[in-house]
Structures are given as C-alpha cells and as structure tokens.
Amino acid sequence: HSSEPWRVSVLQRLRQRHEDQIEPFSGYEEAVEGSSWAISGQC
Amino acid sequence: MAEDREILREVWDGRVPVCVQLASEDCNTLSAPDPYYLMVPRLSYFPLVMDKVRKHFLRLISQDLQEAEMWLESDGMPLKWHYPVGVLFDLHCGGASLPWALTAHFSHFPEQDLIRCPTREVVESHFMSSLKEADGLKHRGQIITNMQSKDHKQLWMGLCNDKFDQFWAINRKLMESTPEEGFKFIPFRLHCPFQAPIQRLIRPLTEDGRRVTLADLLLEFLSVPSQEGDRVMIQGIEVPHDTPLQWLSEHLSHPDNFLHICYISVQS
C-alpha cells in the first residue's frame, strides 16, 4: 500500500496536522507526563 | 495486518492544544483566574487527562464544590467525556481557532446531556466495552475473548500512559485479518454535530471482491447527499474518499478499535 495515492495523501495530511496543531504550541504542558511523544533532554 | 508504523505513529502522536477557563459562576476569587494551557492526546478521554486542570482550579472554587465532578463545555455545548478527545475537537472546533477554548464547570451538572464519570474505572469500563464490541464486529469477538486479562490491562495502561509500543504490542492482534477477506465488518461510528452517531454494518469487500471505500460508506449512510464544502474528518484530516475502509480501520481507528468519522455539513 505504501505507494497508493490515498496512503501518500493521508500521511501528508497527518504531517500537516502536526505542523498546524502541535508545533506552534510546543511550549504547552503535556497532559500526560512521560508520554512517548514528548522529547526528553537536559538543558 | 499490513502494519504501517509510519501512519500509526502519526495518528498516535495527535494532540490538541486547549485553553481551559474556569466558569465565572464557580470562581471564588475576586479577579478572573488565569486559564490553563495544555496539550491533550487526541486518542484519550478527557477524564484521563484533566487531573492537572482539576487540581489547579480546586484552589479557586468554594469549599462546597471540592468533591463535585468537573465537566467541560465548548462554546455552550457540554462535552461528552465518553467520546475520544479528537472526535470532540473535530466536531466542535475543527481547528478553526487554536487553542481550543474550553470552560470547566463544577456546578450545574447537565444531567440531560451528560452521563456522570465519578472515577477512571468508569472510563476503563466504557473503553473495554467498546473494544469488545469492535472485536465482535471484526472477528466475532474471538480475539478479545481469547486474550488474557493482563493483555486487556496492557491495552488500557498503554492508552492511559500514552505508550505507543505497550498498546500496539497487544492491539496488533486485534487488527489481524487476511487480505482475501479482511474483517467481518468494519467497526465505525459516523458523527454529525448535535446528533447521535450512526453505527451500521458494513463489510470491507463487496461480493465481487472490490474494496469498499470511504465514499461507499458515506453514500450508503448519510441521510442527505454531501454538498460542496462539507467536510469528512478522520483523526483531524480530510481523508481521500477512495481510501479502502479495511485500511482505514487498521490504521486510523481510535484505541477503542472504532473508526470515528466526523461529518461536518457546510450548513451546520
């Protein structure tokens, strides 16, 4: 399925969703601590 | 299942930014308190992710409301906690204005609109019930019934703690099918604003072996033909209508194993 046009479109739109709805709010607190999404690191 | 981790991971990582304000009628302070800003997983349920908000506002409400159940409202509409966060977001906000503005209430619980959620165990019970219903549609319930209770707990804890690998190590069993047959039926719920969701039986393949698509589902179950400008959202995106339902069910379903489709008419 990896080259099916609908699959390519879905992945593009999911990435766009990330750019629009998540990246601009990267300073917000995570509701779930230690989530697998949050990037951990040291200052 | 043809596992497509790239898609599954993007879906899992979905978040919505929220700005929660305390209802003025519940506020016990002279000046309006600051709102609480939070990133909430799309795939979760509000009672699982609002502990911080509740604790924050408890300091600002009167003593007689300390034990009250907190409920949320978006633009005058009480939010049904038993729908996944992302579904509520797509139905009530759609990303038109971010962050999503919510109001937290501790009084005047809308008994007519919402069911109560006194504990997390109520959410767990609802979640497991949906999982069993979905597997009943896909595999006649054989996969979930044959799982051990520790597997059920791993699915639940994976969702609660936002652990992708923990959840999918078990959930992949619930997504098993053969390419020739697919699931017996596709578990889906078609949501329209201000209406009860539509849930019917639909198979992933036609009798002559053609893959049934999202377009087929909409044509069969929407009460009125869709118009230009209408939006069909799954996981916050407009999915191509020629996408096969079997693939959508395997990759864009919520953790309850239902494919939640939000249909927002231009007229609403």
PDB file of N, CA, C and O in Angstrom, chain B residues 83-148:
ATOM      1  N   TYR B  83     -16.699  10.277  24.412  1.00  0.00           N
ATOM      2  CA  TYR B  83     -16.151  10.356  23.054  1.00  0.00           C
ATOM      3  C   TYR B  83     -14.658  10.679  23.177  1.00  0.00           C
ATOM      4  O   TYR B  83     -14.267  11.467  24.033  1.00  0.00           O
ATOM      5  N   PRO B  84     -13.823  10.124  22.279  1.00  0.00           N
ATOM      6  CA  PRO B  84     -12.400  10.481  22.323  1.00  0.00           C
ATOM      7  C   PRO B  84     -12.206  11.987  22.127  1.00  0.00           C
ATOM      8  O   PRO B  84     -12.995  12.653  21.440  1.00  0.00           O
ATOM      9  N   VAL B  85     -11.145  12.513  22.737  1.00  0.00           N
ATOM     10  CA  VAL B  85     -10.867  13.952  22.669  1.00  0.00           C
ATOM     11  C   VAL B  85     -10.844  14.452  21.224  1.00  0.00           C
ATOM     12  O   VAL B  85     -11.439  15.484  20.895  1.00  0.00           O
ATOM     13  N   GLY B  86     -10.162  13.709  20.348  1.00  0.00           N
ATOM     14  CA  GLY B  86     -10.029  14.148  18.957  1.00  0.00           C
ATOM     15  C   GLY B  86     -11.359  14.239  18.232  1.00  0.00           C
ATOM     16  O   GLY B  86     -11.557  15.113  17.377  1.00  0.00           O
ATOM     17  N   VAL B  87     -12.261  13.338  18.572  1.00  0.00           N
ATOM     18  CA  VAL B  87     -13.590  13.369  17.943  1.00  0.00           C
ATOM     19  C   VAL B  87     -14.342  14.623  18.390  1.00  0.00           C
ATOM     20  O   VAL B  87     -14.953  15.334  17.578  1.00  0.00           O
ATOM     21  N   LEU B  88     -14.278  14.927  19.687  1.00  0.00           N
ATOM     22  CA  LEU B  88     -14.937  16.127  20.200  1.00  0.00           C
ATOM     23  C   LEU B  88     -14.343  17.376  19.551  1.00  0.00           C
ATOM     24  O   LEU B  88     -15.067  18.305  19.173  1.00  0.00           O
ATOM     25  N   PHE B  89     -13.020  17.371  19.406  1.00  0.00           N
ATOM     26  CA  PHE B  89     -12.341  18.512  18.792  1.00  0.00           C
ATOM     27  C   PHE B  89     -12.795  18.707  17.343  1.00  0.00           C
ATOM     28  O   PHE B  89     -13.127  19.817  16.923  1.00  0.00           O
ATOM     29  N   ASP B  90     -12.815  17.622  16.579  1.00  0.00           N
ATOM     30  CA  ASP B  90     -13.206  17.730  15.164  1.00  0.00           C
ATOM     31  C   ASP B  90     -14.670  18.160  15.023  1.00  0.00           C
ATOM     32  O   ASP B  90     -15.017  18.891  14.089  1.00  0.00           O
ATOM     33  N   LEU B  91     -15.508  17.737  15.948  1.00  0.00           N
ATOM     34  CA  LEU B  91     -16.930  18.089  15.869  1.00  0.00           C
ATOM     35  C   LEU B  91     -17.203  19.523  16.320  1.00  0.00           C
ATOM     36  O   LEU B  91     -18.027  20.226  15.747  1.00  0.00           O
ATOM     37  N   HIS B  92     -16.502  19.962  17.362  1.00  0.00           N
ATOM     38  CA  HIS B  92     -16.838  21.243  17.998  1.00  0.00           C
ATOM     39  C   HIS B  92     -15.911  22.383  17.614  1.00  0.00           C
ATOM     40  O   HIS B  92     -16.275  23.540  17.780  1.00  0.00           O
ATOM     41  N   CYS B  93     -14.698  22.073  17.174  1.00  0.00           N
ATOM     42  CA  CYS B  93     -13.723  23.128  16.896  1.00  0.00           C
ATOM     43  C   CYS B  93     -13.174  23.020  15.473  1.00  0.00           C
ATOM     44  O   CYS B  93     -13.226  23.971  14.708  1.00  0.00           O
ATOM     45  N   GLY B  94     -12.672  21.844  15.158  1.00  0.00           N
ATOM     46  CA  GLY B  94     -12.145  21.612  13.809  1.00  0.00           C
ATOM     47  C   GLY B  94     -10.865  22.369  13.516  1.00  0.00           C
ATOM     48  O   GLY B  94     -10.440  22.449  12.373  1.00  0.00           O
ATOM     49  N   GLY B  95     -10.266  22.956  14.526  1.00  0.00           N
ATOM     50  CA  GLY B  95      -9.018  23.672  14.303  1.00  0.00           C
ATOM     51  C   GLY B  95      -9.213  25.078  13.776  1.00  0.00           C
ATOM     52  O   GLY B  95      -8.255  25.762  13.425  1.00  0.00           O
ATOM     53  N   ALA B  96     -10.470  25.528  13.739  1.00  0.00           N
ATOM     54  CA  ALA B  96     -10.745  26.865  13.215  1.00  0.00           C
ATOM     55  C   ALA B  96     -10.089  27.938  14.077  1.00  0.00           C
ATOM     56  O   ALA B  96      -9.647  28.963  13.573  1.00  0.00           O
ATOM     57  N   SER B  97     -10.032  27.700  15.362  1.00  0.00           N
ATOM     58  CA  SER B  97      -9.445  28.666  16.271  1.00  0.00           C
ATOM     59  C   SER B  97      -8.655  27.906  17.333  1.00  0.00           C
ATOM     60  O   SER B  97      -9.229  27.137  18.093  1.00  0.00           O
ATOM     61  N   LEU B  98      -7.349  28.142  17.350  1.00  0.00           N
ATOM     62  CA  LEU B  98      -6.492  27.415  18.300  1.00  0.00           C
ATOM     63  C   LEU B  98      -5.817  28.391  19.253  1.00  0.00           C
ATOM     64  O   LEU B  98      -5.486  29.495  18.852  1.00  0.00           O
ATOM     65  N   PRO B  99      -5.613  28.012  20.511  1.00  0.00           N
ATOM     66  CA  PRO B  99      -6.016  26.742  21.125  1.00  0.00           C
ATOM     67  C   PRO B  99      -7.535  26.661  21.272  1.00  0.00           C
ATOM     68  O   PRO B  99      -8.229  27.670  21.207  1.00  0.00           O
ATOM     69  N   TRP B 100      -7.993  25.444  21.473  1.00  0.00           N
ATOM     70  CA  TRP B 100      -9.429  25.178  21.649  1.00  0.00           C
ATOM     71  C   TRP B 100      -9.863  25.728  23.013  1.00  0.00           C
ATOM     72  O   TRP B 100      -9.318  25.334  24.039  1.00  0.00           O
ATOM     73  N   ALA B 101     -10.815  26.638  22.996  1.00  0.00           N
ATOM     74  CA  ALA B 101     -11.257  27.285  24.235  1.00  0.00           C
ATOM     75  C   ALA B 101     -12.320  26.431  24.924  1.00  0.00           C
ATOM     76  O   ALA B 101     -13.378  26.168  24.344  1.00  0.00           O
ATOM     77  N   LEU B 102     -12.014  25.994  26.142  1.00  0.00           N
ATOM     78  CA  LEU B 102     -12.945  25.182  26.927  1.00  0.00           C
ATOM     79  C   LEU B 102     -13.259  25.893  28.240  1.00  0.00           C
ATOM     80  O   LEU B 102     -12.448  26.667  28.741  1.00  0.00           O
ATOM     81  N   THR B 103     -14.425  25.605  28.780  1.00  0.00           N
ATOM     82  CA  THR B 103     -14.787  26.125  30.098  1.00  0.00           C
ATOM     83  C   THR B 103     -15.003  24.941  31.040  1.00  0.00           C
ATOM     84  O   THR B 103     -15.714  23.995  30.683  1.00  0.00           O
ATOM     85  N   ALA B 104     -14.363  25.020  32.204  1.00  0.00           N
ATOM     86  CA  ALA B 104     -14.513  23.963  33.224  1.00  0.00           C
ATOM     87  C   ALA B 104     -15.581  24.391  34.228  1.00  0.00           C
ATOM     88  O   ALA B 104     -15.548  25.515  34.728  1.00  0.00           O
ATOM     89  N   HIS B 105     -16.506  23.477  34.484  1.00  0.00           N
ATOM     90  CA  HIS B 105     -17.593  23.735  35.440  1.00  0.00           C
ATOM     91  C   HIS B 105     -17.513  22.739  36.592  1.00  0.00           C
ATOM     92  O   HIS B 105     -17.167  21.574  36.394  1.00  0.00           O
ATOM     93  N   PHE B 106     -17.919  23.219  37.776  1.00  0.00           N
ATOM     94  CA  PHE B 106     -18.029  22.333  38.949  1.00  0.00           C
ATOM     95  C   PHE B 106     -19.450  22.313  39.501  1.00  0.00           C
ATOM     96  O   PHE B 106     -19.734  21.589  40.439  1.00  0.00           O
ATOM     97  N   SER B 107     -20.318  23.115  38.948  1.00  0.00           N
ATOM     98  CA  SER B 107     -21.710  23.151  39.418  1.00  0.00           C
ATOM     99  C   SER B 107     -22.644  23.007  38.212  1.00  0.00           C
ATOM    100  O   SER B 107     -22.198  23.038  37.053  1.00  0.00           O
ATOM    101  N   HIS B 108     -23.924  22.871  38.496  1.00  0.00           N
ATOM    102  CA  HIS B 108     -24.950  22.774  37.450  1.00  0.00           C
ATOM    103  C   HIS B 108     -24.626  21.675  36.444  1.00  0.00           C
ATOM    104  O   HIS B 108     -24.633  21.912  35.224  1.00  0.00           O
ATOM    105  N   PHE B 109     -24.328  20.474  36.925  1.00  0.00           N
ATOM    106  CA  PHE B 109     -24.021  19.355  36.026  1.00  0.00           C
ATOM    107  C   PHE B 109     -25.218  19.105  35.092  1.00  0.00           C
ATOM    108  O   PHE B 109     -26.350  18.945  35.554  1.00  0.00           O
ATOM    109  N   PRO B 110     -24.994  19.098  33.789  1.00  0.00           N
ATOM    110  CA  PRO B 110     -26.109  18.956  32.837  1.00  0.00           C
ATOM    111  C   PRO B 110     -26.580  17.497  32.706  1.00  0.00           C
ATOM    112  O   PRO B 110     -26.184  16.794  31.769  1.00  0.00           O
ATOM    113  N   GLU B 111     -27.395  17.078  33.645  1.00  0.00           N
ATOM    114  CA  GLU B 111     -27.832  15.678  33.702  1.00  0.00           C
ATOM    115  C   GLU B 111     -28.513  15.215  32.411  1.00  0.00           C
ATOM    116  O   GLU B 111     -28.459  14.037  32.062  1.00  0.00           O
ATOM    117  N   GLN B 112     -29.158  16.135  31.721  1.00  0.00           N
ATOM    118  CA  GLN B 112     -29.874  15.771  30.492  1.00  0.00           C
ATOM    119  C   GLN B 112     -28.913  15.458  29.336  1.00  0.00           C
ATOM    120  O   GLN B 112     -29.265  14.728  28.404  1.00  0.00           O
ATOM    121  N   ASP B 113     -27.724  16.031  29.381  1.00  0.00           N
ATOM    122  CA  ASP B 113     -26.806  15.929  28.240  1.00  0.00           C
ATOM    123  C   ASP B 113     -25.641  14.969  28.471  1.00  0.00           C
ATOM    124  O   ASP B 113     -25.108  14.407  27.513  1.00  0.00           O
ATOM    125  N   LEU B 114     -25.227  14.834  29.731  1.00  0.00           N
ATOM    126  CA  LEU B 114     -24.015  14.061  30.014  1.00  0.00           C
ATOM    127  C   LEU B 114     -24.299  12.929  30.984  1.00  0.00           C
ATOM    128  O   LEU B 114     -25.168  13.057  31.849  1.00  0.00           O
ATOM    129  N   ILE B 115     -23.522  11.837  30.808  1.00  0.00           N
ATOM    130  CA  ILE B 115     -23.540  10.806  31.841  1.00  0.00           C
ATOM    131  C   ILE B 115     -22.404  11.110  32.816  1.00  0.00           C
ATOM    132  O   ILE B 115     -21.394  11.702  32.435  1.00  0.00           O
ATOM    133  N   ARG B 116     -22.580  10.719  34.055  1.00  0.00           N
ATOM    134  CA  ARG B 116     -21.582  11.037  35.065  1.00  0.00           C
ATOM    135  C   ARG B 116     -20.359  10.128  34.932  1.00  0.00           C
ATOM    136  O   ARG B 116     -20.464   9.010  34.449  1.00  0.00           O
ATOM    137  N   CYS B 117     -19.236  10.671  35.360  1.00  0.00           N
ATOM    138  CA  CYS B 117     -17.986   9.903  35.324  1.00  0.00           C
ATOM    139  C   CYS B 117     -17.261  10.107  36.646  1.00  0.00           C
ATOM    140  O   CYS B 117     -16.337  10.912  36.739  1.00  0.00           O
ATOM    141  N   PRO B 118     -17.685   9.391  37.686  1.00  0.00           N
ATOM    142  CA  PRO B 118     -17.098   9.641  39.011  1.00  0.00           C
ATOM    143  C   PRO B 118     -15.666   9.146  39.159  1.00  0.00           C
ATOM    144  O   PRO B 118     -14.921   9.674  39.979  1.00  0.00           O
ATOM    145  N   THR B 119     -15.258   8.124  38.390  1.00  0.00           N
ATOM    146  CA  THR B 119     -13.902   7.564  38.558  1.00  0.00           C
ATOM    147  C   THR B 119     -13.321   7.168  37.194  1.00  0.00           C
ATOM    148  O   THR B 119     -14.049   7.033  36.202  1.00  0.00           O
ATOM    149  N   ARG B 120     -12.014   6.937  37.196  1.00  0.00           N
ATOM    150  CA  ARG B 120     -11.356   6.470  35.962  1.00  0.00           C
ATOM    151  C   ARG B 120     -11.842   5.064  35.585  1.00  0.00           C
ATOM    152  O   ARG B 120     -11.783   4.678  34.415  1.00  0.00           O
ATOM    153  N   GLU B 121     -12.283   4.295  36.581  1.00  0.00           N
ATOM    154  CA  GLU B 121     -12.745   2.935  36.294  1.00  0.00           C
ATOM    155  C   GLU B 121     -13.982   2.956  35.384  1.00  0.00           C
ATOM    156  O   GLU B 121     -14.214   2.012  34.622  1.00  0.00           O
ATOM    157  N   VAL B 122     -14.757   4.019  35.474  1.00  0.00           N
ATOM    158  CA  VAL B 122     -15.918   4.157  34.581  1.00  0.00           C
ATOM    159  C   VAL B 122     -15.445   4.308  33.127  1.00  0.00           C
ATOM    160  O   VAL B 122     -16.024   3.731  32.203  1.00  0.00           O
ATOM    161  N   VAL B 123     -14.370   5.061  32.950  1.00  0.00           N
ATOM    162  CA  VAL B 123     -13.809   5.222  31.593  1.00  0.00           C
ATOM    163  C   VAL B 123     -13.250   3.882  31.112  1.00  0.00           C
ATOM    164  O   VAL B 123     -13.458   3.493  29.953  1.00  0.00           O
ATOM    165  N   GLU B 124     -12.550   3.184  31.996  1.00  0.00           N
ATOM    166  CA  GLU B 124     -11.972   1.881  31.631  1.00  0.00           C
ATOM    167  C   GLU B 124     -13.072   0.908  31.199  1.00  0.00           C
ATOM    168  O   GLU B 124     -12.944   0.200  30.192  1.00  0.00           O
ATOM    169  N   SER B 125     -14.148   0.907  31.948  1.00  0.00           N
ATOM    170  CA  SER B 125     -15.257   0.010  31.629  1.00  0.00           C
ATOM    171  C   SER B 125     -15.861   0.350  30.261  1.00  0.00           C
ATOM    172  O   SER B 125     -16.140  -0.533  29.445  1.00  0.00           O
ATOM    173  N   HIS B 126     -16.028   1.647  30.000  1.00  0.00           N
ATOM    174  CA  HIS B 126     -16.552   2.084  28.699  1.00  0.00           C
ATOM    175  C   HIS B 126     -15.591   1.695  27.574  1.00  0.00           C
ATOM    176  O   HIS B 126     -16.014   1.201  26.518  1.00  0.00           O
ATOM    177  N   PHE B 127     -14.304   1.900  27.808  1.00  0.00           N
ATOM    178  CA  PHE B 127     -13.285   1.592  26.801  1.00  0.00           C
ATOM    179  C   PHE B 127     -13.279   0.097  26.481  1.00  0.00           C
ATOM    180  O   PHE B 127     -13.301  -0.305  25.305  1.00  0.00           O
ATOM    181  N   MET B 128     -13.276  -0.741  27.515  1.00  0.00           N
ATOM    182  CA  MET B 128     -13.235  -2.190  27.287  1.00  0.00           C
ATOM    183  C   MET B 128     -14.511  -2.671  26.600  1.00  0.00           C
ATOM    184  O   MET B 128     -14.485  -3.577  25.760  1.00  0.00           O
ATOM    185  N   SER B 129     -15.616  -2.061  26.959  1.00  0.00           N
ATOM    186  CA  SER B 129     -16.873  -2.427  26.324  1.00  0.00           C
ATOM    187  C   SER B 129     -16.844  -2.122  24.822  1.00  0.00           C
ATOM    188  O   SER B 129     -17.298  -2.925  23.988  1.00  0.00           O
ATOM    189  N   SER B 130     -16.287  -0.961  24.475  1.00  0.00           N
ATOM    190  CA  SER B 130     -16.177  -0.592  23.050  1.00  0.00           C
ATOM    191  C   SER B 130     -15.229  -1.532  22.310  1.00  0.00           C
ATOM    192  O   SER B 130     -15.501  -1.946  21.178  1.00  0.00           O
ATOM    193  N   LEU B 131     -14.110  -1.873  22.969  1.00  0.00           N
ATOM    194  CA  LEU B 131     -13.150  -2.802  22.357  1.00  0.00           C
ATOM    195  C   LEU B 131     -13.811  -4.142  22.044  1.00  0.00           C
ATOM    196  O   LEU B 131     -13.624  -4.715  20.964  1.00  0.00           O
ATOM    197  N   LYS B 132     -14.589  -4.634  23.009  1.00  0.00           N
ATOM    198  CA  LYS B 132     -15.245  -5.930  22.818  1.00  0.00           C
ATOM    199  C   LYS B 132     -16.284  -5.854  21.712  1.00  0.00           C
ATOM    200  O   LYS B 132     -16.422  -6.784  20.898  1.00  0.00           O
ATOM    201  N   GLU B 133     -17.000  -4.745  21.661  1.00  0.00           N
ATOM    202  CA  GLU B 133     -17.988  -4.568  20.595  1.00  0.00           C
ATOM    203  C   GLU B 133     -17.301  -4.537  19.227  1.00  0.00           C
ATOM    204  O   GLU B 133     -17.772  -5.159  18.265  1.00  0.00           O
ATOM    205  N   ALA B 134     -16.178  -3.809  19.165  1.00  0.00           N
ATOM    206  CA  ALA B 134     -15.450  -3.718  17.887  1.00  0.00           C
ATOM    207  C   ALA B 134     -14.944  -5.094  17.454  1.00  0.00           C
ATOM    208  O   ALA B 134     -15.046  -5.467  16.274  1.00  0.00           O
ATOM    209  N   ASP B 135     -14.401  -5.858  18.403  1.00  0.00           N
ATOM    210  CA  ASP B 135     -13.892  -7.171  18.033  1.00  0.00           C
ATOM    211  C   ASP B 135     -15.038  -8.125  17.678  1.00  0.00           C
ATOM    212  O   ASP B 135     -14.859  -9.023  16.844  1.00  0.00           O
ATOM    213  N   GLY B 136     -16.178  -7.906  18.286  1.00  0.00           N
ATOM    214  CA  GLY B 136     -17.362  -8.677  17.895  1.00  0.00           C
ATOM    215  C   GLY B 136     -17.688  -8.463  16.421  1.00  0.00           C
ATOM    216  O   GLY B 136     -18.069  -9.404  15.706  1.00  0.00           O
ATOM    217  N   LEU B 137     -17.537  -7.237  15.961  1.00  0.00           N
ATOM    218  CA  LEU B 137     -17.814  -6.926  14.556  1.00  0.00           C
ATOM    219  C   LEU B 137     -16.716  -7.466  13.633  1.00  0.00           C
ATOM    220  O   LEU B 137     -17.001  -7.961  12.548  1.00  0.00           O
ATOM    221  N   LYS B 138     -15.461  -7.387  14.095  1.00  0.00           N
ATOM    222  CA  LYS B 138     -14.345  -7.765  13.214  1.00  0.00           C
ATOM    223  C   LYS B 138     -14.101  -9.267  13.169  1.00  0.00           C
ATOM    224  O   LYS B 138     -13.844  -9.839  12.113  1.00  0.00           O
ATOM    225  N   HIS B 139     -14.127  -9.892  14.375  1.00  0.00           N
ATOM    226  CA  HIS B 139     -13.707 -11.307  14.472  1.00  0.00           C
ATOM    227  C   HIS B 139     -14.705 -12.139  15.260  1.00  0.00           C
ATOM    228  O   HIS B 139     -14.316 -13.126  15.882  1.00  0.00           O
ATOM    229  N   ARG B 140     -15.945 -11.709  15.327  1.00  0.00           N
ATOM    230  CA  ARG B 140     -16.962 -12.378  16.168  1.00  0.00           C
ATOM    231  C   ARG B 140     -16.513 -12.441  17.640  1.00  0.00           C
ATOM    232  O   ARG B 140     -16.897 -13.351  18.393  1.00  0.00           O
ATOM    233  N   GLY B 141     -15.661 -11.513  18.038  1.00  0.00           N
ATOM    234  CA  GLY B 141     -15.223 -11.439  19.431  1.00  0.00           C
ATOM    235  C   GLY B 141     -14.187 -12.465  19.826  1.00  0.00           C
ATOM    236  O   GLY B 141     -13.816 -12.561  21.006  1.00  0.00           O
ATOM    237  N   GLN B 142     -13.673 -13.217  18.843  1.00  0.00           N
ATOM    238  CA  GLN B 142     -12.789 -14.337  19.189  1.00  0.00           C
ATOM    239  C   GLN B 142     -11.423 -13.887  19.707  1.00  0.00           C
ATOM    240  O   GLN B 142     -10.833 -14.534  20.569  1.00  0.00           O
ATOM    241  N   ILE B 143     -10.913 -12.762  19.172  1.00  0.00           N
ATOM    242  CA  ILE B 143      -9.561 -12.337  19.578  1.00  0.00           C
ATOM    243  C   ILE B 143      -9.588 -11.810  21.009  1.00  0.00           C
ATOM    244  O   ILE B 143      -8.784 -12.211  21.849  1.00  0.00           O
ATOM    245  N   ILE B 144     -10.513 -10.909  21.288  1.00  0.00           N
ATOM    246  CA  ILE B 144     -10.528 -10.284  22.623  1.00  0.00           C
ATOM    247  C   ILE B 144     -10.894 -11.306  23.700  1.00  0.00           C
ATOM    248  O   ILE B 144     -10.381 -11.262  24.814  1.00  0.00           O
ATOM    249  N   THR B 145     -11.762 -12.258  23.339  1.00  0.00           N
ATOM    250  CA  THR B 145     -12.161 -13.278  24.320  1.00  0.00           C
ATOM    251  C   THR B 145     -10.997 -14.192  24.667  1.00  0.00           C
ATOM    252  O   THR B 145     -10.865 -14.629  25.810  1.00  0.00           O
ATOM    253  N   ASN B 146     -10.153 -14.467  23.684  1.00  0.00           N
ATOM    254  CA  ASN B 146      -9.034 -15.371  23.924  1.00  0.00           C
ATOM    255  C   ASN B 146      -7.821 -14.693  24.563  1.00  0.00           C
ATOM    256  O   ASN B 146      -6.843 -15.360  24.899  1.00  0.00           O
ATOM    257  N   MET B 147      -7.895 -13.359  24.688  1.00  0.00           N
ATOM    258  CA  MET B 147      -6.793 -12.660  25.359  1.00  0.00           C
ATOM    259  C   MET B 147      -6.873 -12.877  26.864  1.00  0.00           C
ATOM    260  O   MET B 147      -7.950 -13.123  27.417  1.00  0.00           O
ATOM    261  N   GLN B 148      -5.715 -12.723  27.514  1.00  0.00           N
ATOM    262  CA  GLN B 148      -5.696 -12.791  28.979  1.00  0.00           C
ATOM    263  C   GLN B 148      -6.031 -11.420  29.551  1.00  0.00           C
ATOM    264  O   GLN B 148      -5.876 -10.395  28.864  1.00  0.00           O
TER     265      GLN B 148
END
